[in-house]
Coordinates of C-alpha atoms and ligand atoms in Angstrom, one line a residue:
X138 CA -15.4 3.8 10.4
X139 CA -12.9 2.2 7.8
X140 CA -13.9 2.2 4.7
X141 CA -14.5 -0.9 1.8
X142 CA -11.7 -1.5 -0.3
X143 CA -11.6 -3.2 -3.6
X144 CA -9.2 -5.3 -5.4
X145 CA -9.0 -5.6 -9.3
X146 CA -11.3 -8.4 -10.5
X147 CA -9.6 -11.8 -10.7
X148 CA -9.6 -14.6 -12.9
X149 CA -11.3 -17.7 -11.3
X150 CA -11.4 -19.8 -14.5
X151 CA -10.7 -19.7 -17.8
X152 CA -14.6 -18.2 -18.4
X153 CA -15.1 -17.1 -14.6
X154 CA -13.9 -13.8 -12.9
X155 CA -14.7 -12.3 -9.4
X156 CA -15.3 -8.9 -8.9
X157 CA -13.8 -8.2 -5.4
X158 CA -14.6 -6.1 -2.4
X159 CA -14.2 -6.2 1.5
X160 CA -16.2 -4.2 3.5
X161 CA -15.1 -3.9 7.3
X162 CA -16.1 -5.6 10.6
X163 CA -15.2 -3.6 13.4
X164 CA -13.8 -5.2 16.1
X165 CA -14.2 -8.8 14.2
X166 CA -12.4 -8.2 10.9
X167 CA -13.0 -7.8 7.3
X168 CA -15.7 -9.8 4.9
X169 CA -15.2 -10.3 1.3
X170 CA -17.8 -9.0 -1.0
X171 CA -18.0 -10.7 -4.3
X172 CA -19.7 -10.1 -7.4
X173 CA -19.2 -12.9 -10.8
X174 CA -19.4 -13.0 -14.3
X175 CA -19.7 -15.8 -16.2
X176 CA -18.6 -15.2 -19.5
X177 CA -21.4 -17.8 -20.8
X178 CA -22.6 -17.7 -24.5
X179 CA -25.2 -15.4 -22.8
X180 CA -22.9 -13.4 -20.1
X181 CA -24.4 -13.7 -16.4
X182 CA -23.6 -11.1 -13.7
X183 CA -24.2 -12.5 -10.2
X184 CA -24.4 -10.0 -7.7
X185 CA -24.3 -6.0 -8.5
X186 CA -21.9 -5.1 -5.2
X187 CA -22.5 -2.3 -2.5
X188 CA -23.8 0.7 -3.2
X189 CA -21.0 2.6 -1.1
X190 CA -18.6 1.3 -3.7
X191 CA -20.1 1.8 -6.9
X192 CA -18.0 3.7 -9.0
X193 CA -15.2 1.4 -8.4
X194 CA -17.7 -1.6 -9.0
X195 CA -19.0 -0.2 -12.2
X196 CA -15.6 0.6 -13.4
X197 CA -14.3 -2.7 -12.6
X198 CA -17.6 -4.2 -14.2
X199 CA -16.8 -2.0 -17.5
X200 CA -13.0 -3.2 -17.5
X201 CA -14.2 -6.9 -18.6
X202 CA -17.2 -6.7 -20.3
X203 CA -19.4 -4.1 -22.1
X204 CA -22.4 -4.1 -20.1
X205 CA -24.7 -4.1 -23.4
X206 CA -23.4 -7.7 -24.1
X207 CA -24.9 -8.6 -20.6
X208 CA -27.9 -11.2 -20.7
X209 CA -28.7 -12.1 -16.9
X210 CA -28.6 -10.6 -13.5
X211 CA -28.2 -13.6 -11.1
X212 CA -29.7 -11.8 -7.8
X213 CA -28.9 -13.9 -5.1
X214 CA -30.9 -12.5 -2.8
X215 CA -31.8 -8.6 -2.0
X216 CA -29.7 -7.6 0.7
X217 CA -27.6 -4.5 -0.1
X218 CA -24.4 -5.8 -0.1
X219 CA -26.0 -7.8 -3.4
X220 CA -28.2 -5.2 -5.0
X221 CA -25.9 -2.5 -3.8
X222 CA -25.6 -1.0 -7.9
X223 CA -28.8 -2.8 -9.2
X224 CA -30.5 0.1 -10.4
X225 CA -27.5 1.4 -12.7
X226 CA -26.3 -2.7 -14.2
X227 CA -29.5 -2.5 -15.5
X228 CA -29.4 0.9 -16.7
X229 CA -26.1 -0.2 -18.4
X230 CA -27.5 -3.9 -19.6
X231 CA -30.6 -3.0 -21.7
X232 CA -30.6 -6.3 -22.5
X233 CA -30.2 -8.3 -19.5
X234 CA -32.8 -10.1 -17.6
X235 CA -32.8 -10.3 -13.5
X236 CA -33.0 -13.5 -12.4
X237 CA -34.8 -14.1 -8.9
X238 CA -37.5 -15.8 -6.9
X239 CA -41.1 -14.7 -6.2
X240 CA -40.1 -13.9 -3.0
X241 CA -37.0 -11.6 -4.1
X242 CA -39.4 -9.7 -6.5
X243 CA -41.6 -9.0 -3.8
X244 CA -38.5 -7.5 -1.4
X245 CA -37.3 -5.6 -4.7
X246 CA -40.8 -3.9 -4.8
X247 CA -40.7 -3.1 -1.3
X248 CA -37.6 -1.1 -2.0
X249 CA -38.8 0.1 -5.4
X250 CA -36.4 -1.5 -7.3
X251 CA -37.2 -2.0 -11.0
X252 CA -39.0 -5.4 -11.7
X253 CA -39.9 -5.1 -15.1
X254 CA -37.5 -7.6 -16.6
X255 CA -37.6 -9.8 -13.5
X256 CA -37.1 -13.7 -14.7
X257 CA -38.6 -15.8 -11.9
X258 CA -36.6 -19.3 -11.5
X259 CA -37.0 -21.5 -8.4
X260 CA -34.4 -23.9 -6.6
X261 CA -34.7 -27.4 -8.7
X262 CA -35.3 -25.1 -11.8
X263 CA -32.8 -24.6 -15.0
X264 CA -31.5 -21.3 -16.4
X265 CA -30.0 -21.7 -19.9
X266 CA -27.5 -19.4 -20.9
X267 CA -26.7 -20.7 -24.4
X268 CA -23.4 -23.0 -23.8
X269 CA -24.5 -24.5 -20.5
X270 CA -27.3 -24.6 -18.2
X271 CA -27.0 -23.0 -14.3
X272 CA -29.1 -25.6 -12.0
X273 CA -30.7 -23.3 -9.1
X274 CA -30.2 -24.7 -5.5
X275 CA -30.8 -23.9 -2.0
X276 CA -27.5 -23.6 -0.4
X277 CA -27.2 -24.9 3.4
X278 CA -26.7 -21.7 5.4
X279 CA -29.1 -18.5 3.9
X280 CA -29.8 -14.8 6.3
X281 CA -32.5 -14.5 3.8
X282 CA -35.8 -16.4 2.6
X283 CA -35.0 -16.0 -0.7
X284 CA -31.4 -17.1 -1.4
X285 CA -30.9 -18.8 -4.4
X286 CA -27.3 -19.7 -5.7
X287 CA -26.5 -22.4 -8.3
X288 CA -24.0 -24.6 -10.2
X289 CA -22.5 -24.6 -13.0
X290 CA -21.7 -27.9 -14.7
X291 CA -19.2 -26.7 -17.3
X292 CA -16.9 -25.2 -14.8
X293 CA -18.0 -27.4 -12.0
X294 CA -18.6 -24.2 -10.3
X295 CA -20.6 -23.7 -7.3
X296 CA -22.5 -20.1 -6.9
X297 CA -23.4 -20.5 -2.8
X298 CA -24.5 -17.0 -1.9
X299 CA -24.1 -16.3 1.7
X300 CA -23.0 -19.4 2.3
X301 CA -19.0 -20.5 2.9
X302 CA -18.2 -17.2 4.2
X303 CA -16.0 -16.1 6.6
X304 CA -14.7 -13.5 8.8
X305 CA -10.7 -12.6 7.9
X306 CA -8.2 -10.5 9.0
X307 CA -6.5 -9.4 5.8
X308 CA -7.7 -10.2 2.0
X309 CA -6.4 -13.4 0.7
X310 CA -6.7 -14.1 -3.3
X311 CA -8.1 -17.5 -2.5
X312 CA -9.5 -19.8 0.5
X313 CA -6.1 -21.2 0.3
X314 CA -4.4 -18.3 0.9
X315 CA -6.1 -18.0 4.3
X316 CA -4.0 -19.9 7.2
X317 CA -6.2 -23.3 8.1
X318 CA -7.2 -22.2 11.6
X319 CA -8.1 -18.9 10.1
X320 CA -9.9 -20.1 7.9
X321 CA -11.8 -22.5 9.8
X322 CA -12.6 -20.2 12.8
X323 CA -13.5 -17.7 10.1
X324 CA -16.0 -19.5 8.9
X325 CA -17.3 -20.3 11.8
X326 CA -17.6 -17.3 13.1
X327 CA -19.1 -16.3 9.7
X328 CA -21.8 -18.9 9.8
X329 CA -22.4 -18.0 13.4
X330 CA -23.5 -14.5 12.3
X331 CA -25.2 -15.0 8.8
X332 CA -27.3 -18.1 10.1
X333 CA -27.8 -18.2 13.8
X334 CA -30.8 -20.7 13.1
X335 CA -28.3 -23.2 12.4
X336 CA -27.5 -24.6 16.2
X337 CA -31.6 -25.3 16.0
X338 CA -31.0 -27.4 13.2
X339 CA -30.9 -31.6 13.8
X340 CA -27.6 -32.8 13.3
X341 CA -28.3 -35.4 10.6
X342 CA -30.5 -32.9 8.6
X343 CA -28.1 -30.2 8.6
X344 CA -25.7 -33.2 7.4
X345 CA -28.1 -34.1 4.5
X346 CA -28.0 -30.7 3.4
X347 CA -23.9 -31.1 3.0
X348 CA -24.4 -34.0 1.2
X349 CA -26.7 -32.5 -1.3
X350 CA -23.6 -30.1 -1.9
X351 CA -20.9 -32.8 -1.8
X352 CA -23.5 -34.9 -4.8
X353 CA -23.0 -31.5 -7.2
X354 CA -19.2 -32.4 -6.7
X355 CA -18.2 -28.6 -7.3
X356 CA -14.7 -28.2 -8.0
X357 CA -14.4 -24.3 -6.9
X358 CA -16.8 -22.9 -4.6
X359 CA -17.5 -19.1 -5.1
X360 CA -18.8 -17.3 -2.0
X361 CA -20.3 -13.9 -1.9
X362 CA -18.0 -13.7 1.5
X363 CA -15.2 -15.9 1.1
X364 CA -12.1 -15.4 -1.7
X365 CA -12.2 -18.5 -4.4
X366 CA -12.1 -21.7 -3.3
X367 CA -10.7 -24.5 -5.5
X368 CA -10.4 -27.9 -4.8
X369 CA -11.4 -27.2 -1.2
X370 CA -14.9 -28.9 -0.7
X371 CA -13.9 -31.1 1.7
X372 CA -12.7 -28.8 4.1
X373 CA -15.1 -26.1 3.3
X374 CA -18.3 -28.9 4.6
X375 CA -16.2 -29.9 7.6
X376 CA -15.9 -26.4 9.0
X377 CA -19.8 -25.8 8.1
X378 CA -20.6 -28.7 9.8
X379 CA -18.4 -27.6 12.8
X380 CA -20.4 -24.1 13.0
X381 CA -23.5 -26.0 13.6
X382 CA -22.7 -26.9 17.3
X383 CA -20.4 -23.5 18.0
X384 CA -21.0 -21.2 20.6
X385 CA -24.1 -18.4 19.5
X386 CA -22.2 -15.1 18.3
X387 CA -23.0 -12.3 20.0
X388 CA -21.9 -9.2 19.0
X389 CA -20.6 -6.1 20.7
X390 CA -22.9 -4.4 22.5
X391 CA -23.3 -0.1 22.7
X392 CA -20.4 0.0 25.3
X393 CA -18.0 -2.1 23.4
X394 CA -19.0 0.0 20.2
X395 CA -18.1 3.1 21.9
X396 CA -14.9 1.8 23.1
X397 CA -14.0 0.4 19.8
X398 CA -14.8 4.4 18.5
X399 CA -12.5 5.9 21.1
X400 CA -15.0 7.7 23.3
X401 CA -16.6 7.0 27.1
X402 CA -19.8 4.9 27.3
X403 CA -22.6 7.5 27.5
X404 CA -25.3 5.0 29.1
Ligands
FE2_12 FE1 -27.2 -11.9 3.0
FE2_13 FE1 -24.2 -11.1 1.7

C-alpha cells in the first residue's frame, strides 16, 4: 500500500505554521494530515502526527522550534492520526502541558498514554497562552466524542479538528489551490466518511451549528484534513451544509480491496 508522504512545514501566518502530511486512501485518494504550532508567547503544538511518519514529523517539528520552549499540547482528540508521536513531544517538551477533555484522558489511559501533565479544558472554556487566549469549541462534524478544536482571536484562526476535510487527489498548499468541484465533492465525500451521523441530523440544527462557526468569523480555517484555508468560510459552510443531505459513503468492500491489490477475490 502507498505510503504517507510529507511536505516541509509551511507558513500559515505570520505566528502560524502547518506541519504537513498525506496519508493514502486507496481507491478514494489522498487526506491531508496536519499538525500546528502556534508560536504564542507560550508555544502550542496541536496535533503530534502519525506514528508511521515520525521521524520525519519530529524532524520537521525540531526544524521550527526547540521542543523545550513548548508550553501546550493541543490534543484534538485521540485518534492515531493525532497522537500518532505523543509519547516522544512530550519526551522532548518537559515543559509542555497536554491539553484535552475528560473524556480524551480517559481514551489516553485506555491506550497507556502518559496523563500526568494532562490539562483538562472543556468546549466554552479559555486556555491562555500568554499573548492571547484559545476559546475551545465544538466544531460541527467530530468521528470522536471528544473532539475539541478552538479559535484563535489574534490570528482569527480557526483550529476545527476533523472537521473541513476532504478527500483529494494530489496535495495542494492551500484550499484554494484545490479546483472548486474538487474541492467541494472532496469535502463531501470527506464529511460523508468522518461523520456519517450527519444525514440524521435536522436540517435547521445542523444549520445552527454553521452559524455558530460563521459568529467566530475565522479568517483561515485550519483542518487536520484539509490544506489552509484563507478567506474561504463561505464556501467551506456551504459544502458542509451540502454533505448533510449526500448520499451515505460506503466503502469498498473485500472484493473491491482485492481488486484494487491486484489479486482474485478469494471469497
Ligand atoms: Fe478523527
Ligand atoms: Fe483525523
Amino acid at each position: 500500500m502507498e505510503q504517507t508522504f510529507r511536505t516541509e512545514p509551511w507558513q500559515v501566518s505570520t505566528d502560524t505554521l502547518a506541519l504537513r502530511n498525506y496519508g493514502p486512501l486507496p481507491g478514494i485518494g489522498i487526506v491531508p494530515i496536519n499538525a500546528f504550532l502556534i508560536q504564542a508567547a507560550q508555544p502550542v503544538l496541536v496535533d503530534t502526527g502519525i506514528a508511521e511518519d515520525r521521524d520525519a514529523f519530529m524532524t520537521a517539528l525540531r526544524s521550527i522550534i526547540d521542543p523545550k520552549d513548548l508550553r501546550w499540547v493541543w490534543l484534538t482528540h485521540t485518534h492515531p492520526d493525532h497522537v500518532g508521536n505523543l509519547v516522544q513531544v512530550l519526551e522532548q517538551a518537559p515543559d509542555a502541558r497536554l491539553v484535552t477533555t475528560y473524556l480524551g484522558m480517559g481514551l489516553m489511559q485506555l491506550m497507556q498514554l502518559p496523563l500526568d501533565r494532562v490539562y483538562l479544558l472543556n468546549p466554552g472554556q479559555v486556555l491562555d497562552v500568554g499573548d492571547r487566549k484559545l476559546v475551545a469549541i465544538k466544531p460541527p462534524t467530530y468521528d470522536a466524542s471528544e473532539s475539541t478544536g478552538f479559535m484563535d482571536n489574534k490570528t482569527r484562526t480557526l483550529f476545527c479538528v476533523d472537521c473541513f476535510g476532504a478527500v483529494l487527489s494530489e496535495p495542494a498548499e492551500t484550499a484554494a489551490d484545490v479546483p472548486p468541484t474538487d474541492l467541494r465533492d472532496g469535502m463531501v465525500t470527506w464529511a460523508t466518511i468522518d461523520s456519517p451521523w450527519l444525514a440524521l441530523v435536522e436540517e435547521q440544527a445542523f444549520a445552527q451549528s454553521l452559524y455558530e462557526v460563521r459568529k467566530l468569523e475565522p479568517r483561515t480555517i485550519l483542518s487536520a484534513h484539509l490544506s489552509p484555508a484563507i478567506d474561504m468560510t463561505d464556501t467551506l459552510l456551504q459544502h458542509l451544509a451540502a454533505a448533510r443531505s449526500a448520499p451515505p459513503f460506503v466503502g469498498p468492500d473485500q472484493a473491491a480491496l482485492e481488486q484494487m491489490m491486484g489479486s482474485a477475490p478469494t471469497g
